[in-house]
Amino acid sequence: MRPPPGPPPPPAPVPATISVTPSTATLTALGRTVQLNAEARDQDGQVLSGVTVAWSSSSPAVATVAANGLVTAVRGGIATITAAAGNATGSARVTVEQSAANVTVEPPSHSFEALGDTIRAAATASDEDGHSIPMPAVTWTSDYPEFAAVDSTGLITAVGNGSATITASVGTARGTAEVTVEQVPHSMRVTSPGSALAVGDSMQFTATVFDRNGHPIDGLTLTWSSSDTTVAAVDQEGRVLGVSEGSVEITAASGALSASKTLAVQGEADLMRGALIALYESTDGPNWKQNEDWLSDAPLADWHGVSTDAEGRVTQLALVDNGLRGTIPPQIENLKTLRRLWLYSNELSGPIPPQLGNLPELRSTTRCGPRGIFSRSALSSWRFTTRYGRTWIRSMTTASRCCRRSTRCGCWRAHRPTTWGCSVTGAAGRTSPAKRAFRNSNRSRWGTRWDTTCPSATRRAP
């Protein structure tokens, strides 16, 4: 009798599972490598030795793997590396993510010669092994944006004279470019308040130097000269003194650049006559109601509305309700001895030229009566317009400066929000009957308000 058979032999060990270490890896530069190891276990969980493992990459364009499990970075991306033995597999996740180690800015330096000029800088980044990083995210900054500013695309703009460092950042890596802004003179212009000067008077000339984009350049040394010092002399600050009658060129130079302006030096009488002619031409003089002797060779005192002193200098212009239409010309400043300027009840428009505020003798105007005095500092902001036979001052802020000394005045506000006027009342501060009648009739018709003093009127709401 045979003995019973024994138990069947255990199955031969075969790979049941494979684990890959490390299970994840990140490569920060192209060409960098990482060694992966595979461990096979049988169905009983026992480690198998001598098992042949086949390695493969899901994306060889990102990372390749050798037969011994050595993984090499090829380009940015993610690849799954798989180890296989029999029916068992295991895998690891490999990320190729280049990290910038170096940043280069082109051009590395640049000099601007005019404000507003621009240049676009370009930044390239590479990893630790010198491999270029495609399309890196670059952050641009300037340490002195008041000299050179840079936008998010690397466009550098010259803002002011000075030096700045432009920095391109990719991650923690930095690259720089040095920028200098130094305006180069390209053109020059000479200006002055007027084109005519009286003998013995002076006038300040100004010279401005510009770069090629038209931006002024400060701090340059200027040299001034006169083409004929017997007619006019000029100091090195640009102040010109009229010496004798004639025409002269006043020139300013800076380096190789120069610019000139012609100046007519005239006698005082010629200047005054020229100023009156300019007023005549700019206010439709041929159609004035009265223009006797204007533009003639007669003495200025014979011209209608013109009064002079014993030496023939103009002291008063009285052209009330005379049909003047237009603007007051800047040549009015040549009437240096003008004391009174009466132009109300005309159709004057536009701003009063600021030169009027330079008249040293001007004392009286028609706004506040014979004893009223202009506030010369406010002249440049006053505007004239005619409404209902009266000249109104279009300025709330200057109405309070309308009257001075013993003149009492009241201010009214018309139905138009920005229109103000000022008028003289009686010596004791009482409104005349005629003024009361005008006030009362127009309050209801035009919605005007009346106050006894200019300052309070300016503070009242419409």
Short mmCIF file of C-alpha atoms in Angstrom, two decimals:
data_model
loop_
_atom_site.label_atom_id
_atom_site.label_comp_id
_atom_site.label_asym_id
_atom_site.label_seq_id
_atom_site.Cartn_x
_atom_site.Cartn_y
_atom_site.Cartn_z
CA MET A 1 0.00 0.00 0.00
CA ARG A 2 1.31 3.37 -1.08
CA PRO A 3 1.67 6.19 1.36
CA PRO A 4 -0.68 9.20 0.84
CA PRO A 5 0.75 12.03 -1.30
CA GLY A 6 2.29 14.94 0.52
CA PRO A 7 1.16 18.63 0.22
CA PRO A 8 1.77 20.29 -3.15
CA PRO A 9 4.93 22.34 -3.37
CA PRO A 10 4.49 26.11 -2.88
CA PRO A 11 4.24 28.17 -6.09
CA ALA A 12 7.44 29.65 -7.35
CA PRO A 13 7.94 33.25 -6.16
CA VAL A 14 7.10 35.81 -8.82
CA PRO A 15 7.02 39.66 -8.67
CA ALA A 16 3.67 40.75 -7.35
CA THR A 17 4.39 44.40 -6.50
CA ILE A 18 7.06 46.93 -7.37
CA SER A 19 7.81 50.08 -5.44
CA VAL A 20 9.91 52.91 -6.90
CA THR A 21 11.93 55.29 -4.76
CA PRO A 22 11.89 58.19 -4.61
CA SER A 23 8.26 58.30 -5.60
CA THR A 24 8.52 61.97 -6.64
CA ALA A 25 11.40 64.11 -7.81
CA THR A 26 11.90 67.68 -9.12
CA LEU A 27 14.72 68.64 -11.44
CA THR A 28 15.48 72.40 -11.55
CA ALA A 29 17.85 72.43 -14.50
CA LEU A 30 17.99 70.75 -17.87
CA GLY A 31 20.44 67.85 -17.91
CA ARG A 32 20.04 67.26 -14.21
CA THR A 33 19.53 63.59 -13.20
CA VAL A 34 17.95 61.57 -10.46
CA GLN A 35 18.51 57.85 -9.72
CA LEU A 36 15.35 55.82 -9.26
CA ASN A 37 15.40 52.40 -7.58
CA ALA A 38 12.85 49.61 -7.94
CA GLU A 39 12.10 46.96 -5.30
CA ALA A 40 10.11 43.86 -6.26
CA ARG A 41 8.14 41.71 -3.79
CA ASP A 42 6.50 38.34 -4.34
CA GLN A 43 3.01 37.28 -3.53
CA ASP A 44 4.04 36.68 0.05
CA GLY A 45 5.50 40.17 0.38
CA GLN A 46 9.01 38.93 0.32
CA VAL A 47 11.66 40.99 -1.41
CA LEU A 48 12.86 39.42 -4.55
CA SER A 49 16.43 39.82 -5.61
CA GLY A 50 17.88 39.60 -9.04
CA VAL A 51 14.62 40.62 -10.69
CA THR A 52 15.09 42.31 -14.05
CA VAL A 53 13.14 45.59 -14.21
CA ALA A 54 12.19 47.38 -17.41
CA TRP A 55 12.12 51.21 -17.14
CA SER A 56 10.04 53.55 -19.31
CA SER A 57 9.02 57.24 -19.42
CA SER A 58 5.55 58.49 -20.24
CA SER A 59 7.11 61.63 -21.82
CA PRO A 60 10.64 61.18 -23.08
CA ALA A 61 10.57 64.77 -24.35
CA VAL A 62 10.39 65.89 -20.71
CA ALA A 63 12.51 63.24 -19.00
CA THR A 64 14.29 60.13 -20.20
CA VAL A 65 15.14 57.06 -18.15
CA ALA A 66 18.02 54.67 -18.64
CA ALA A 67 17.96 50.87 -18.14
CA ASN A 68 19.39 51.35 -14.66
CA GLY A 69 16.66 53.83 -13.64
CA LEU A 70 18.70 57.04 -14.12
CA VAL A 71 16.31 59.82 -15.10
CA THR A 72 17.55 62.87 -17.05
CA ALA A 73 15.69 66.20 -17.43
CA VAL A 74 15.11 67.24 -21.06
CA ARG A 75 12.67 70.16 -20.88
CA GLY A 76 10.04 71.61 -18.57
CA GLY A 77 7.07 69.42 -17.79
CA ILE A 78 5.96 66.30 -15.92
CA ALA A 79 6.76 62.68 -16.74
CA THR A 80 5.76 59.38 -15.13
CA ILE A 81 8.64 56.93 -14.87
CA THR A 82 7.48 53.29 -14.72
CA ALA A 83 9.34 50.17 -13.58
CA ALA A 84 7.88 46.83 -14.75
CA ALA A 85 8.71 43.20 -13.93
CA GLY A 86 6.33 40.54 -15.21
CA ASN A 87 2.83 41.73 -14.54
CA ALA A 88 3.91 43.99 -11.67
CA THR A 89 4.57 47.72 -12.13
CA GLY A 90 5.51 50.67 -10.03
CA SER A 91 6.00 54.35 -10.92
CA ALA A 92 7.41 57.70 -9.82
CA ARG A 93 6.41 61.25 -10.78
CA VAL A 94 9.24 63.44 -12.08
CA THR A 95 8.80 67.20 -12.55
CA VAL A 96 11.21 69.24 -14.65
CA GLU A 97 10.89 72.87 -13.56
CA GLN A 98 13.76 75.13 -14.46
CA SER A 99 14.71 77.60 -11.77
CA ALA A 100 16.39 80.83 -12.89
CA ALA A 101 19.91 81.16 -11.58
CA ASN A 102 21.07 83.93 -13.91
CA VAL A 103 19.31 86.88 -15.61
CA THR A 104 20.89 88.99 -18.35
CA VAL A 105 19.49 92.37 -19.48
CA GLU A 106 20.12 93.77 -22.94
CA PRO A 107 21.33 96.38 -23.49
CA PRO A 108 23.40 96.34 -20.30
CA SER A 109 23.68 100.15 -20.38
CA HIS A 110 22.16 103.08 -22.23
CA SER A 111 22.41 106.89 -22.30
CA PHE A 112 19.44 109.14 -23.08
CA GLU A 113 19.94 112.61 -24.56
CA ALA A 114 16.37 113.90 -24.32
CA LEU A 115 13.48 113.53 -21.91
CA GLY A 116 10.74 111.34 -23.25
CA ASP A 117 13.11 109.09 -25.20
CA THR A 118 12.50 105.36 -24.77
CA ILE A 119 14.23 102.05 -25.28
CA ARG A 120 12.91 98.55 -24.75
CA ALA A 121 15.10 96.26 -22.67
CA ALA A 122 15.02 92.47 -22.96
CA ALA A 123 15.78 89.95 -20.22
CA THR A 124 16.95 86.36 -20.70
CA ALA A 125 17.10 83.81 -17.89
CA SER A 126 19.05 80.57 -17.54
CA ASP A 127 19.19 77.78 -14.99
CA GLU A 128 22.20 76.69 -12.95
CA ASP A 129 23.64 74.72 -15.83
CA GLY A 130 23.33 77.61 -18.25
CA HIS A 131 20.32 76.30 -20.14
CA SER A 132 17.95 79.04 -21.35
CA ILE A 133 14.53 79.30 -19.75
CA PRO A 134 11.88 79.94 -22.39
CA MET A 135 9.48 82.86 -21.81
CA PRO A 136 10.39 83.60 -18.21
CA ALA A 137 8.05 85.77 -16.10
CA VAL A 138 10.05 88.98 -15.65
CA THR A 139 9.38 91.74 -13.13
CA TRP A 140 10.90 95.14 -14.01
CA THR A 141 11.83 97.87 -11.51
CA SER A 142 13.84 101.11 -11.41
CA ASP A 143 15.65 102.33 -8.33
CA TYR A 144 15.19 105.98 -9.43
CA PRO A 145 11.97 106.28 -11.46
CA GLU A 146 12.27 110.07 -11.31
CA PHE A 147 15.23 109.70 -13.68
CA ALA A 148 14.30 106.60 -15.70
CA ALA A 149 10.99 104.76 -15.44
CA VAL A 150 10.32 101.23 -16.69
CA ASP A 151 6.98 99.56 -17.34
CA SER A 152 5.98 95.91 -17.02
CA THR A 153 7.17 95.14 -20.55
CA GLY A 154 10.68 96.53 -20.07
CA LEU A 155 10.09 99.84 -21.86
CA ILE A 156 12.44 102.38 -20.28
CA THR A 157 11.57 106.10 -20.48
CA ALA A 158 13.83 109.06 -19.73
CA VAL A 159 12.12 111.23 -17.10
CA GLY A 160 14.81 113.47 -15.59
CA ASN A 161 18.52 114.06 -15.63
CA GLY A 162 20.33 111.48 -13.52
CA SER A 163 21.23 107.79 -13.35
CA ALA A 164 19.13 104.75 -12.54
CA THR A 165 19.56 101.00 -12.31
CA ILE A 166 16.93 98.97 -14.11
CA THR A 167 16.42 95.52 -12.56
CA ALA A 168 14.84 92.46 -14.18
CA SER A 169 13.79 89.77 -11.71
CA VAL A 170 12.94 86.14 -12.51
CA GLY A 171 12.12 84.36 -9.30
CA THR A 172 15.02 85.09 -6.97
CA ALA A 173 17.50 85.77 -9.78
CA ARG A 174 18.33 89.36 -10.77
CA GLY A 175 19.81 91.10 -13.78
CA THR A 176 20.48 94.85 -14.14
CA ALA A 177 21.13 97.56 -16.71
CA GLU A 178 22.58 101.00 -16.01
CA VAL A 179 20.77 103.98 -17.52
CA THR A 180 21.92 107.61 -17.67
CA VAL A 181 19.78 110.58 -18.65
CA GLU A 182 21.61 113.75 -19.65
CA GLN A 183 19.77 116.22 -21.84
CA VAL A 184 21.74 117.51 -24.81
CA PRO A 185 20.90 121.05 -26.02
CA HIS A 186 19.15 121.02 -29.37
CA SER A 187 17.43 124.39 -29.75
CA MET A 188 17.07 127.71 -27.96
CA ARG A 189 14.48 130.48 -27.75
CA VAL A 190 14.80 134.04 -26.45
CA THR A 191 11.69 135.79 -25.11
CA SER A 192 10.90 139.15 -23.56
CA PRO A 193 7.79 140.91 -22.24
CA GLY A 194 7.78 143.25 -25.23
CA SER A 195 9.53 144.17 -28.44
CA ALA A 196 10.03 147.86 -27.71
CA LEU A 197 11.87 149.66 -24.93
CA ALA A 198 12.17 153.30 -23.99
CA VAL A 199 15.53 154.98 -23.69
CA GLY A 200 16.64 154.64 -20.07
CA ASP A 201 14.24 151.82 -19.28
CA SER A 202 15.19 148.19 -18.79
CA MET A 203 13.59 144.88 -19.72
CA GLN A 204 14.29 141.32 -18.61
CA PHE A 205 15.02 138.88 -21.44
CA THR A 206 14.78 135.14 -20.92
CA ALA A 207 16.49 132.35 -22.84
CA THR A 208 15.32 128.75 -22.75
CA VAL A 209 17.30 125.80 -24.09
CA PHE A 210 15.45 122.68 -25.23
CA ASP A 211 16.43 119.08 -25.96
CA ARG A 212 15.35 117.48 -29.24
CA ASN A 213 11.96 116.57 -27.79
CA GLY A 214 11.23 120.16 -26.79
CA HIS A 215 11.80 119.75 -23.06
CA PRO A 216 13.57 122.70 -21.38
CA ILE A 217 17.03 122.16 -19.94
CA ASP A 218 17.81 123.79 -16.61
CA GLY A 219 21.10 124.85 -15.11
CA LEU A 220 22.94 125.80 -18.30
CA THR A 221 25.33 128.74 -18.40
CA LEU A 222 24.14 131.44 -20.79
CA THR A 223 26.15 134.21 -22.39
CA TRP A 224 24.29 137.39 -23.35
CA SER A 225 25.36 139.94 -25.93
CA SER A 226 24.01 142.97 -27.80
CA SER A 227 24.61 143.64 -31.46
CA ASP A 228 24.99 147.35 -30.72
CA THR A 229 25.80 148.41 -27.18
CA THR A 230 25.30 152.06 -28.11
CA VAL A 231 21.61 151.26 -28.59
CA ALA A 232 21.04 148.70 -25.83
CA ALA A 233 23.29 146.99 -23.30
CA VAL A 234 22.62 143.61 -21.72
CA ASP A 235 24.12 142.09 -18.60
CA GLN A 236 24.81 138.41 -18.06
CA GLU A 237 21.48 137.98 -16.30
CA GLY A 238 19.64 138.98 -19.47
CA ARG A 239 18.49 142.44 -18.34
CA VAL A 240 18.57 144.90 -21.21
CA LEU A 241 18.98 148.66 -20.80
CA GLY A 242 17.90 151.05 -23.54
CA VAL A 243 20.74 153.48 -24.29
CA SER A 244 19.68 155.33 -27.43
CA GLU A 245 17.06 155.08 -30.14
CA GLY A 246 17.54 152.33 -32.71
CA SER A 247 17.13 148.61 -33.35
CA VAL A 248 19.30 145.95 -31.79
CA GLU A 249 19.63 142.17 -31.64
CA ILE A 250 19.86 140.67 -28.16
CA THR A 251 21.52 137.27 -28.32
CA ALA A 252 21.83 134.43 -25.80
CA ALA A 253 24.34 131.63 -26.36
CA SER A 254 24.94 128.27 -24.70
CA GLY A 255 27.75 126.25 -26.15
CA ALA A 256 27.27 126.07 -29.90
CA LEU A 257 23.62 127.16 -29.68
CA SER A 258 22.42 130.74 -29.88
CA ALA A 259 19.16 132.60 -30.36
CA SER A 260 18.30 136.26 -30.79
CA LYS A 261 15.42 138.67 -30.55
CA THR A 262 15.08 142.09 -32.11
CA LEU A 263 14.43 145.00 -29.77
CA ALA A 264 13.41 148.49 -30.79
CA VAL A 265 14.70 151.19 -28.47
CA GLN A 266 12.51 154.25 -28.82
CA GLY A 267 11.94 157.57 -27.19
CA GLU A 268 9.19 157.67 -24.61
CA ALA A 269 6.92 159.61 -26.94
CA ASP A 270 7.19 156.96 -29.66
CA LEU A 271 6.39 154.20 -27.20
CA MET A 272 3.30 155.97 -25.92
CA ARG A 273 2.14 156.73 -29.43
CA GLY A 274 2.65 153.07 -30.37
CA ALA A 275 0.63 151.91 -27.37
CA LEU A 276 -2.29 154.16 -28.29
CA ILE A 277 -2.17 152.99 -31.90
CA ALA A 278 -2.26 149.39 -30.69
CA LEU A 279 -5.34 150.17 -28.56
CA TYR A 280 -7.00 151.85 -31.56
CA GLU A 281 -6.34 148.90 -33.83
CA SER A 282 -7.38 146.20 -31.35
CA THR A 283 -10.68 147.87 -30.39
CA ASP A 284 -12.02 148.74 -33.87
CA GLY A 285 -10.87 152.36 -33.74
CA PRO A 286 -12.23 153.33 -37.18
CA ASN A 287 -15.75 152.65 -35.88
CA TRP A 288 -15.43 154.49 -32.57
CA LYS A 289 -18.08 157.09 -31.94
CA GLN A 290 -15.34 159.67 -31.58
CA ASN A 291 -11.78 159.26 -32.79
CA GLU A 292 -10.70 162.80 -33.61
CA ASP A 293 -6.96 163.14 -34.35
CA TRP A 294 -6.22 159.49 -33.58
CA LEU A 295 -3.37 158.16 -35.75
CA SER A 296 -2.57 161.72 -36.80
CA ASP A 297 0.66 163.65 -36.24
CA ALA A 298 -1.09 165.92 -33.79
CA PRO A 299 0.15 166.02 -30.20
CA LEU A 300 -1.23 163.17 -28.16
CA ALA A 301 -3.14 165.61 -25.99
CA ASP A 302 -5.25 166.45 -29.07
CA TRP A 303 -6.31 162.86 -29.58
CA HIS A 304 -9.86 162.33 -28.35
CA GLY A 305 -9.96 161.06 -24.78
CA VAL A 306 -6.21 161.40 -24.19
CA SER A 307 -4.82 163.66 -21.48
CA THR A 308 -1.11 164.41 -20.99
CA ASP A 309 1.06 166.21 -18.46
CA ALA A 310 3.20 169.23 -19.13
CA GLU A 311 5.87 167.06 -20.72
CA GLY A 312 3.46 165.40 -23.14
CA ARG A 313 3.27 162.07 -21.30
CA VAL A 314 -0.08 160.27 -21.30
CA THR A 315 -1.75 160.39 -17.88
CA GLN A 316 -5.38 159.61 -18.68
CA LEU A 317 -7.48 157.67 -21.19
CA ALA A 318 -11.19 158.54 -21.06
CA LEU A 319 -13.04 156.64 -23.79
CA VAL A 320 -16.35 156.13 -21.99
CA ASP A 321 -19.24 154.81 -24.12
CA ASN A 322 -17.20 155.28 -27.27
CA GLY A 323 -17.95 152.08 -29.16
CA LEU A 324 -14.75 150.22 -28.32
CA ARG A 325 -15.01 146.58 -29.42
CA GLY A 326 -12.23 144.08 -28.85
CA THR A 327 -9.43 143.45 -26.38
CA ILE A 328 -6.97 145.60 -24.49
CA PRO A 329 -3.55 145.10 -26.13
CA PRO A 330 -0.45 144.25 -24.09
CA GLN A 331 1.30 147.37 -25.44
CA ILE A 332 -0.75 149.30 -22.89
CA GLU A 333 2.18 148.70 -20.53
CA ASN A 334 4.17 151.33 -22.44
CA LEU A 335 1.96 154.05 -20.98
CA LYS A 336 4.20 154.26 -17.92
CA THR A 337 2.68 157.52 -16.66
CA LEU A 338 -0.98 156.49 -17.07
CA ARG A 339 -2.93 157.35 -13.93
CA ARG A 340 -6.56 156.95 -15.01
CA LEU A 341 -8.09 154.43 -17.37
CA TRP A 342 -11.79 154.95 -18.04
CA LEU A 343 -13.25 152.48 -20.53
CA TYR A 344 -16.69 151.60 -19.19
CA SER A 345 -19.86 151.24 -21.30
CA ASN A 346 -17.92 149.71 -24.17
CA GLU A 347 -17.86 146.19 -25.57
CA LEU A 348 -14.46 145.05 -24.36
CA SER A 349 -13.85 141.32 -24.09
CA GLY A 350 -11.11 138.88 -23.22
CA PRO A 351 -8.68 138.98 -20.30
CA ILE A 352 -7.00 142.16 -19.18
CA PRO A 353 -3.34 141.79 -20.16
CA PRO A 354 -1.17 141.15 -17.10
CA GLN A 355 1.13 143.93 -18.32
CA LEU A 356 -1.51 146.39 -17.10
CA GLY A 357 -0.56 145.46 -13.58
CA ASN A 358 2.96 146.77 -14.22
CA LEU A 359 1.87 150.37 -14.73
CA PRO A 360 3.43 152.15 -11.75
CA GLU A 361 1.20 155.24 -11.85
CA LEU A 362 -2.20 153.65 -12.43
CA ARG A 363 -4.49 154.78 -9.67
CA SER A 364 -8.05 155.15 -10.89
CA THR A 365 -10.44 153.13 -13.00
CA THR A 366 -14.11 153.37 -13.81
CA ARG A 367 -15.13 150.43 -11.66
CA CYS A 368 -15.22 152.24 -8.34
CA GLY A 369 -15.29 155.88 -9.35
CA PRO A 370 -12.57 158.55 -9.49
CA ARG A 371 -11.15 157.61 -6.13
CA GLY A 372 -11.25 153.87 -6.59
CA ILE A 373 -7.95 151.99 -6.88
CA PHE A 374 -7.24 148.75 -8.69
CA SER A 375 -5.65 145.89 -6.82
CA ARG A 376 -2.89 145.29 -9.37
CA SER A 377 -2.21 141.78 -8.13
CA ALA A 378 -5.73 140.81 -9.18
CA LEU A 379 -5.72 142.36 -12.65
CA SER A 380 -4.63 139.24 -14.49
CA SER A 381 -7.77 137.35 -13.42
CA TRP A 382 -10.33 140.08 -14.24
CA ARG A 383 -12.41 139.94 -17.39
CA PHE A 384 -14.66 142.58 -18.88
CA THR A 385 -18.02 142.09 -20.56
CA THR A 386 -20.86 144.50 -21.22
CA ARG A 387 -24.40 143.86 -20.04
CA TYR A 388 -27.26 146.38 -19.96
CA GLY A 389 -24.96 149.34 -20.51
CA ARG A 390 -22.63 148.48 -17.64
CA THR A 391 -19.20 146.90 -17.50
CA TRP A 392 -19.13 143.92 -15.18
CA ILE A 393 -16.13 142.26 -13.57
CA ARG A 394 -16.26 138.50 -14.07
CA SER A 395 -14.55 137.35 -10.91
CA MET A 396 -15.95 136.49 -7.50
CA THR A 397 -12.54 136.43 -5.85
CA THR A 398 -11.48 139.90 -6.95
CA ALA A 399 -14.74 141.73 -6.30
CA SER A 400 -13.68 142.28 -2.70
CA ARG A 401 -10.59 144.17 -3.90
CA CYS A 402 -12.60 146.50 -6.10
CA CYS A 403 -12.55 149.54 -3.85
CA ARG A 404 -9.91 151.18 -1.71
CA ARG A 405 -9.45 154.10 0.69
CA SER A 406 -12.46 156.41 1.17
CA THR A 407 -14.54 155.03 -1.69
CA ARG A 408 -17.57 153.14 -0.51
CA CYS A 409 -18.89 150.53 -2.88
CA GLY A 410 -21.61 147.99 -3.18
CA CYS A 411 -21.43 144.78 -5.13
CA TRP A 412 -24.19 143.05 -6.96
CA ARG A 413 -24.48 139.64 -8.45
CA ALA A 414 -26.32 139.22 -11.70
CA HIS A 415 -28.45 136.23 -12.64
CA ARG A 416 -25.38 134.67 -14.30
CA PRO A 417 -23.46 132.77 -11.56
CA THR A 418 -19.95 134.04 -12.40
CA THR A 419 -20.79 137.69 -13.06
CA TRP A 420 -19.96 140.32 -10.46
CA GLY A 421 -19.88 144.09 -10.57
CA CYS A 422 -19.00 146.92 -8.23
CA SER A 423 -20.30 150.48 -8.06
CA VAL A 424 -19.70 153.59 -6.00
CA THR A 425 -22.28 154.69 -3.46
CA GLY A 426 -22.52 158.03 -1.75
CA ALA A 427 -19.64 159.40 0.31
CA ALA A 428 -21.34 158.31 3.50
CA GLY A 429 -21.89 154.83 2.21
CA ARG A 430 -25.52 155.44 1.18
CA THR A 431 -26.83 154.24 -2.15
CA SER A 432 -27.78 157.05 -4.50
CA PRO A 433 -31.44 157.30 -5.61
CA ALA A 434 -30.48 156.35 -9.14
CA LYS A 435 -28.60 153.32 -7.91
CA ARG A 436 -31.47 152.28 -5.68
CA ALA A 437 -33.83 152.50 -8.63
CA PHE A 438 -31.50 150.37 -10.73
CA ARG A 439 -31.08 147.91 -7.92
CA ASN A 440 -34.77 147.58 -7.18
CA SER A 441 -35.82 147.29 -10.80
CA ASN A 442 -33.26 144.63 -11.60
CA ARG A 443 -33.53 142.60 -8.42
CA SER A 444 -36.83 141.12 -9.45
CA ARG A 445 -36.08 141.14 -13.15
CA TRP A 446 -32.65 139.58 -13.09
CA GLY A 447 -32.53 137.98 -9.64
CA THR A 448 -29.74 140.25 -8.40
CA ARG A 449 -28.67 140.71 -4.79
CA TRP A 450 -27.27 143.80 -3.19
CA ASP A 451 -24.77 144.13 -0.35
CA THR A 452 -23.19 147.21 1.16
CA THR A 453 -19.61 145.92 1.00
CA CYS A 454 -17.71 143.90 -1.56
CA PRO A 455 -16.29 141.26 0.82
CA SER A 456 -19.67 140.25 2.18
CA ALA A 457 -21.07 140.02 -1.32
CA THR A 458 -18.40 137.57 -2.33
CA ARG A 459 -19.25 135.38 0.61
CA ARG A 460 -22.96 135.19 -0.07
CA ALA A 461 -24.45 132.25 -1.86
CA PRO A 462 -26.34 132.84 -5.15
#
